[in-house]
mmCIF file of C-alpha atoms in Angstrom:
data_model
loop_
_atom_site.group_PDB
_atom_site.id
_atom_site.type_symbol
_atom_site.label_atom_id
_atom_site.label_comp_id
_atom_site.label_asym_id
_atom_site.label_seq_id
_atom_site.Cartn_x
_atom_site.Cartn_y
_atom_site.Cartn_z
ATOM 1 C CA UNK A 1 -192.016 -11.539 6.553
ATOM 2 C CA UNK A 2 -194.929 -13.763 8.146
ATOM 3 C CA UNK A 3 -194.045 -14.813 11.716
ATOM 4 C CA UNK A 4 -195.214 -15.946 14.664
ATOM 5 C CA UNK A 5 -193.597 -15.513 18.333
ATOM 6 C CA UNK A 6 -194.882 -17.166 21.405
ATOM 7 C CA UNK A 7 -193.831 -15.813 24.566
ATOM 8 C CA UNK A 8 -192.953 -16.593 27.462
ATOM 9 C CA UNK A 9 -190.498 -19.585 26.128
ATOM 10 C CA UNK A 10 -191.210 -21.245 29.671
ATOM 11 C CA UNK A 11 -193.499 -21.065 32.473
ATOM 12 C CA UNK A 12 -193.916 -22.770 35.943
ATOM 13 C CA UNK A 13 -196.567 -22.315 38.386
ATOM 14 C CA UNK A 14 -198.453 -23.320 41.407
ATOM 15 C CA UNK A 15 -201.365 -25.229 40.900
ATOM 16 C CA UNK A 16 -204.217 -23.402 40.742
ATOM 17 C CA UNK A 17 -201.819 -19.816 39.613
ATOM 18 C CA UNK A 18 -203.234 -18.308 37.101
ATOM 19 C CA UNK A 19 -201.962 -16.814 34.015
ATOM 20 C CA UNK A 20 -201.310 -15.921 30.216
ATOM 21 C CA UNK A 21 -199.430 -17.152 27.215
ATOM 22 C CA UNK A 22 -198.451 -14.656 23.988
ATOM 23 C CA UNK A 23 -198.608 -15.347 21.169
ATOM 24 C CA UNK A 24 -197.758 -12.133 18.455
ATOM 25 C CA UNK A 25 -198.590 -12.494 15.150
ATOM 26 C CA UNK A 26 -197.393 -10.707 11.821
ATOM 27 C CA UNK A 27 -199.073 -11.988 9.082
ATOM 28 C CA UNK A 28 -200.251 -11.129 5.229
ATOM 29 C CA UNK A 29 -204.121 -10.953 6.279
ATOM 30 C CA UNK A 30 -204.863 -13.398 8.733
ATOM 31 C CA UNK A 31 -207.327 -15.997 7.980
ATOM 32 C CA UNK A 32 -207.262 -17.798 11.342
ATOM 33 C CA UNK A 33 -205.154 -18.104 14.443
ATOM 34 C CA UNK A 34 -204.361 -21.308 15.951
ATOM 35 C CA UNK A 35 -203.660 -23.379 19.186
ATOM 36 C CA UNK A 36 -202.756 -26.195 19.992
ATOM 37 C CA UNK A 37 -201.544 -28.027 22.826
ATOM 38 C CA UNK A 38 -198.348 -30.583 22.536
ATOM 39 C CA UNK A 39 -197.149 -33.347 24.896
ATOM 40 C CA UNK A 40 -193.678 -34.717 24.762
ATOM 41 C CA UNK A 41 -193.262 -37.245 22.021
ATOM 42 C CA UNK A 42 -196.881 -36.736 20.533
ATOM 43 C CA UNK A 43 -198.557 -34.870 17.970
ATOM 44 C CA UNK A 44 -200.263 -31.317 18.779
ATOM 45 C CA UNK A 45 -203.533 -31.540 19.706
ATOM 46 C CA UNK A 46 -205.823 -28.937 18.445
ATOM 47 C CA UNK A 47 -207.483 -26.535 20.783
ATOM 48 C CA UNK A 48 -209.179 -23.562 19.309
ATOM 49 C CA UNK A 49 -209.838 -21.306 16.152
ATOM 50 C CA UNK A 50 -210.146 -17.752 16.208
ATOM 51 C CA UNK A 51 -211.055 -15.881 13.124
ATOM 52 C CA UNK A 52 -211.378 -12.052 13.980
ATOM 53 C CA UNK A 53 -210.315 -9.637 16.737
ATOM 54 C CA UNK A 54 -212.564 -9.405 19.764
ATOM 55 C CA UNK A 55 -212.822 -13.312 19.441
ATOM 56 C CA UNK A 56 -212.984 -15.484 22.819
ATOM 57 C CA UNK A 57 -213.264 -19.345 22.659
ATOM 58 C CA UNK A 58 -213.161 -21.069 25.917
ATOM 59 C CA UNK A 59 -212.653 -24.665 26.669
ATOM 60 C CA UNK A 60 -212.629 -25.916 30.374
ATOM 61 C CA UNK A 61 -209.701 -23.945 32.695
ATOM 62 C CA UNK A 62 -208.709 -22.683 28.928
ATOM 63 C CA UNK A 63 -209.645 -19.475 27.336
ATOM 64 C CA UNK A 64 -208.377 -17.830 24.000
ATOM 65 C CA UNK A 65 -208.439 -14.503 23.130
ATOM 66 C CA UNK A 66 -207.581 -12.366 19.655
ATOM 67 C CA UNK A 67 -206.813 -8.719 18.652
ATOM 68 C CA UNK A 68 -205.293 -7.621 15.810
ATOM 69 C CA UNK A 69 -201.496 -8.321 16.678
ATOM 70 C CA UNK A 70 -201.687 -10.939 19.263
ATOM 71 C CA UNK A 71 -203.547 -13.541 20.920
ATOM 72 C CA UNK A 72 -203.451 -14.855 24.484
ATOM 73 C CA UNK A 73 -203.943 -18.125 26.020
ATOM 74 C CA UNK A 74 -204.953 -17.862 29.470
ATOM 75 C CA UNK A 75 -205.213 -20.747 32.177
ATOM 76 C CA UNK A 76 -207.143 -20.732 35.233
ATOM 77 C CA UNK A 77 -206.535 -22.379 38.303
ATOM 78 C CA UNK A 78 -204.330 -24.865 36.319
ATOM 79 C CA UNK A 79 -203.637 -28.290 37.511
ATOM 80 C CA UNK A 80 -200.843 -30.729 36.948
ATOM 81 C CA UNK A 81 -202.169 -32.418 33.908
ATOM 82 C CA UNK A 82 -202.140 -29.180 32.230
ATOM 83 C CA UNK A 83 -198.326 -29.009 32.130
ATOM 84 C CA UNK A 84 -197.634 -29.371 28.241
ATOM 85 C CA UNK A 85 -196.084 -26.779 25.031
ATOM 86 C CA UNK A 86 -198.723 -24.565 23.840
ATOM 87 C CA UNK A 87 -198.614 -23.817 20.540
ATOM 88 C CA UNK A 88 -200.495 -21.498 18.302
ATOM 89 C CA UNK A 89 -200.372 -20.899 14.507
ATOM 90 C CA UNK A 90 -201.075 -18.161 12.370
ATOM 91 C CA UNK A 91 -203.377 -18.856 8.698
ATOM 92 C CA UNK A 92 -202.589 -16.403 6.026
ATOM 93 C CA UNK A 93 -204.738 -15.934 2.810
ATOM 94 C CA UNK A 94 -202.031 -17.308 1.330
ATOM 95 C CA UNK A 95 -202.655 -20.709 2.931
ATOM 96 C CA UNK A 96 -199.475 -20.693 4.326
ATOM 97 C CA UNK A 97 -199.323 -21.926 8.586
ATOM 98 C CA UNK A 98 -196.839 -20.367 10.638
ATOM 99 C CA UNK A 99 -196.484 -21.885 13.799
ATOM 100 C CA UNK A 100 -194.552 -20.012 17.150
ATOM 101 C CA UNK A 101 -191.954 -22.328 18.607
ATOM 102 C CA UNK A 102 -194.453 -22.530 21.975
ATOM 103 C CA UNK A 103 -194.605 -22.143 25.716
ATOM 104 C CA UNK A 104 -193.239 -24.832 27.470
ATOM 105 C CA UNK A 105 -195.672 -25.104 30.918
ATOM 106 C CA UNK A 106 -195.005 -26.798 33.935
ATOM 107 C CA UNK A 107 -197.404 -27.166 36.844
ATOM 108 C CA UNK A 108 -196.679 -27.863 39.886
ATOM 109 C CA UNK A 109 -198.451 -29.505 42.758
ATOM 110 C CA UNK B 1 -205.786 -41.070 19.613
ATOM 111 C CA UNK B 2 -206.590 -38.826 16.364
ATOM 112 C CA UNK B 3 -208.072 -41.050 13.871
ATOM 113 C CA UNK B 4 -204.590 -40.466 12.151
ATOM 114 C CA UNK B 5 -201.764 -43.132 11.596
ATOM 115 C CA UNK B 6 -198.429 -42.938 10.262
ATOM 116 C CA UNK B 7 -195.916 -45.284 9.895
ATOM 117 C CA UNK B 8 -192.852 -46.338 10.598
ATOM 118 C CA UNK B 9 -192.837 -44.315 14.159
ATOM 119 C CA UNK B 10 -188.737 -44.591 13.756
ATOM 120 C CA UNK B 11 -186.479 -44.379 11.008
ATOM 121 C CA UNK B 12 -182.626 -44.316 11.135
ATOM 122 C CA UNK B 13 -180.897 -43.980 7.814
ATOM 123 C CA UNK B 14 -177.193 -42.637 6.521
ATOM 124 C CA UNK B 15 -177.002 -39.547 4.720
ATOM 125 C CA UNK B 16 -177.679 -39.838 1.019
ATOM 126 C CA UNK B 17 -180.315 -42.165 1.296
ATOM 127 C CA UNK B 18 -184.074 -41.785 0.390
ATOM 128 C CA UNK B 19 -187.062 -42.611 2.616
ATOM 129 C CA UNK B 20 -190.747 -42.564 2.135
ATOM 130 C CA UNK B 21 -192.993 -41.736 5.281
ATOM 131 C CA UNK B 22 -196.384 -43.058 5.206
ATOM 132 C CA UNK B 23 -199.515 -41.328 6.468
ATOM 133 C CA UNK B 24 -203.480 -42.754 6.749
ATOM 134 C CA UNK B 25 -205.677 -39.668 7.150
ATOM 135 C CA UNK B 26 -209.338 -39.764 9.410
ATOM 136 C CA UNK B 27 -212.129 -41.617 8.565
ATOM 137 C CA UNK B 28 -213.630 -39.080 5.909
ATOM 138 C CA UNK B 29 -211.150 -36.623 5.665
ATOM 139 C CA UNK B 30 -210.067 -35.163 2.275
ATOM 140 C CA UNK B 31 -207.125 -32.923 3.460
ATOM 141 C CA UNK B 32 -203.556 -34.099 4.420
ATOM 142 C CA UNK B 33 -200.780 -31.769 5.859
ATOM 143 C CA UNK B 34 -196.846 -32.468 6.597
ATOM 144 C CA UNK B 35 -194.928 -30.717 8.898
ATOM 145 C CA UNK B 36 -191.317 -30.962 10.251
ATOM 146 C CA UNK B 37 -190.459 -30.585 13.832
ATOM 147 C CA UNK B 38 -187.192 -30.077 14.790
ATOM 148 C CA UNK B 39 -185.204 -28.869 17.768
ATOM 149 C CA UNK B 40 -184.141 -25.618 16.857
ATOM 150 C CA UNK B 41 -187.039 -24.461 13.971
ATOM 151 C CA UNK B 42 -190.528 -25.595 15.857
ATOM 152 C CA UNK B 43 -192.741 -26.920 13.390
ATOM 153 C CA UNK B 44 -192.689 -26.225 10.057
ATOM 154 C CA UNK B 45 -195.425 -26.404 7.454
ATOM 155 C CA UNK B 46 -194.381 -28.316 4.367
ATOM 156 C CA UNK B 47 -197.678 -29.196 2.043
ATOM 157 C CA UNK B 48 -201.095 -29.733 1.719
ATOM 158 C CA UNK B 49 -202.875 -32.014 0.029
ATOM 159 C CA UNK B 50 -206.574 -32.287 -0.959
ATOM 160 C CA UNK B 51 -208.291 -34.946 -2.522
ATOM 161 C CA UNK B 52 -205.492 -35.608 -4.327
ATOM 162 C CA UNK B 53 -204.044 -32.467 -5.605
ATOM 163 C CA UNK B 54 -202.098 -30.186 -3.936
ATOM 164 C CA UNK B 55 -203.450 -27.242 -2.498
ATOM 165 C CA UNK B 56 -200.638 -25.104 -0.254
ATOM 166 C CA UNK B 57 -196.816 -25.321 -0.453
ATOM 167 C CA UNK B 58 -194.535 -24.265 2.593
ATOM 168 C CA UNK B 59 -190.945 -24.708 3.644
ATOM 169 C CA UNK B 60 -190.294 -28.011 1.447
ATOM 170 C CA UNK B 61 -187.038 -28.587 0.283
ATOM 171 C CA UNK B 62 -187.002 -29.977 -3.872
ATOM 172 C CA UNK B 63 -185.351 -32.874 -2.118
ATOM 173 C CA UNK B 64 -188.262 -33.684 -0.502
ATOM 174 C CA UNK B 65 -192.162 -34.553 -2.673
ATOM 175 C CA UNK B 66 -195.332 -35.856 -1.535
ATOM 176 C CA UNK B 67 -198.064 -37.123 -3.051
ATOM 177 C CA UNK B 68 -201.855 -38.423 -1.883
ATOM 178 C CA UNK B 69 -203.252 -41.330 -3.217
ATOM 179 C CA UNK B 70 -206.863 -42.140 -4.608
ATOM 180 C CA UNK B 71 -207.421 -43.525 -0.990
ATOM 181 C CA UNK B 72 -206.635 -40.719 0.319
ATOM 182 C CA UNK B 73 -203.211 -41.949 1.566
ATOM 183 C CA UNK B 74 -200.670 -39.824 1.725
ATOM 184 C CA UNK B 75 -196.399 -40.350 1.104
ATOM 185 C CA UNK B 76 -193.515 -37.778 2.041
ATOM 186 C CA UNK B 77 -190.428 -38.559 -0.176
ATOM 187 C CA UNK B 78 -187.417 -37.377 1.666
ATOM 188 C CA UNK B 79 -184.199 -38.006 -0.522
ATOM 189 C CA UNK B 80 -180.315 -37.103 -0.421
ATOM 190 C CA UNK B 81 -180.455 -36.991 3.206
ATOM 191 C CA UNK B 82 -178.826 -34.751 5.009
ATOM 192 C CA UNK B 83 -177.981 -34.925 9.111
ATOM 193 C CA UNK B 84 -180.158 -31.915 9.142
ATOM 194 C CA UNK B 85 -183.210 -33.219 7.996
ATOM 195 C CA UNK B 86 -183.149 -35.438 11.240
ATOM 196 C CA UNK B 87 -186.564 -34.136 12.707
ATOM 197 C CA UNK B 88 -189.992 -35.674 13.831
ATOM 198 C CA UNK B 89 -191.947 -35.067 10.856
ATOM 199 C CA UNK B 90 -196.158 -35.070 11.539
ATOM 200 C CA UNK B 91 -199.069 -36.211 9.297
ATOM 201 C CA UNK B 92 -202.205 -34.149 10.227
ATOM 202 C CA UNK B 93 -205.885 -34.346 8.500
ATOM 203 C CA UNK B 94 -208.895 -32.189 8.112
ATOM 204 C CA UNK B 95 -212.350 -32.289 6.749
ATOM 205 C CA UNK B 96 -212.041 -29.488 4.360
ATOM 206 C CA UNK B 97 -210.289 -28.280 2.140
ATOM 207 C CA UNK B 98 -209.416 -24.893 4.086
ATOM 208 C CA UNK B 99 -207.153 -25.308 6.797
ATOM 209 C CA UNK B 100 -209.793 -26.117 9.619
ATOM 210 C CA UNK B 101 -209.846 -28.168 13.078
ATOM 211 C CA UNK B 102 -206.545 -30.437 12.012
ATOM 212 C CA UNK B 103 -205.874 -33.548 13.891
ATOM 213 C CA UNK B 104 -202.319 -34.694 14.133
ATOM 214 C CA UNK B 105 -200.774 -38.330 13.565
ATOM 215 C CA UNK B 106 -198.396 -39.315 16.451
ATOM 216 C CA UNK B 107 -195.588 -38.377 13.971
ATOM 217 C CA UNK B 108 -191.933 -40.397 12.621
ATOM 218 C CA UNK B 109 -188.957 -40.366 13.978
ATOM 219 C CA UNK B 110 -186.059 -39.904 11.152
ATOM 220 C CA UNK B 111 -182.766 -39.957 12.575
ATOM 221 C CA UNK B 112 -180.227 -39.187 9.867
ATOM 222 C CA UNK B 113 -176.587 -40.441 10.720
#
């Protein structure tokens, strides 16, 4: 069965602590691998694509990595306003999205 | 803000009853998406539309049917609700046809009582 797990369920840290978010994946032939970022009462908000393993998108104190099982989200020096659920979603070819149920991240000052 | 709108942003109804959630894609794009978010499941991919016909099929109940419109609209039917379909439910949009960069509506509330 197609799934997606996101781990850890919640993080806190320090401004400007660095770390990772999981995300596993088991899918029928991934086609592409989400994320997204979520605030409380509003809709995700997309923040990368990757397609194949060995992938790395970045995107300011953001960067998103792939291999063949999981991906990782990592943050560097994070600040408050980065506090938010991460999210990331699995594509299979049978155009069916699986999304994990997210890292909740707080930041604090 | 997304480019997408859907409306009503709250919706409180009695079990049994039937709704229709309304959703207004971006400015050019062909694709619309609906997924449920509740509590206890995370979000959950229901359909895809594109241009009109339907292109992917998730976790949609037979209770529930959607449709887009020649103006690209799209409508989520939810009928003989239960308390458990109580959920934020999201409109999102794309470009293409394949599941691509997807923009997210700011969602509707259904409560179910």
């Amino acid at each position: 069965e197609d799934q997606v797990t996101q781990s850890p369920e919640a993080l806190r840290l320090q401004e400007g602590e660095s770390s990772s978010l999981n995300c596993s994946y088991t899918v029928s032939g991934l086609r592409g691998l989400f994320w997204y970022r979520q605030d409380p009462g509003k809709g995700p908000e997309f923040l990368f694509t990757l397609y194949s393993a060995g992938e790395e998108k970045e995107k300011e104190r953001l960067k998103a990595t792939l291999t063949k099982k999981e991906s990782f989200l990592h943050i560097t020096a994070p600040k408050p306003e980065d506090s938010a659920t991460y999210l990331c979603a699995a594509l299979n070819t049978g155009n069916q999205f699986y999304f994990g149920t997210g890292t909740s991240l707080t930041v604090i000052p | 803000d997304s480019g997408v709108t859907q409306t009503p942003k709250h919706l409180i109804t009695a079990t049994g009853q039937r709704v229709t959630l309304r959703c207004s894609p971006r400015s050019g794009d062909l694709s619309v998406y609906w997924y449920q978010q509740s509590l206890d499941q995370g979000l959950q991919f229901l359909i895809q539309y594109y241009n009109g016909e339907e292109r992917a099929k998730g976790n949609i109940l037979e209770r529930f049917s959607a449709q887009q419109f020649p103006d690209l609209h799209s409508e989520l039917n939810l009928s003989s609700l239960e308390l458990g379909d109580s959920a934020l439910y999201f409109c999102a949009s794309s470009a293409a046809v394949w599941q691509e960069t997807q923009y997210f509506g700011p969602g509707t509330r259904l409560l179910v009582l």
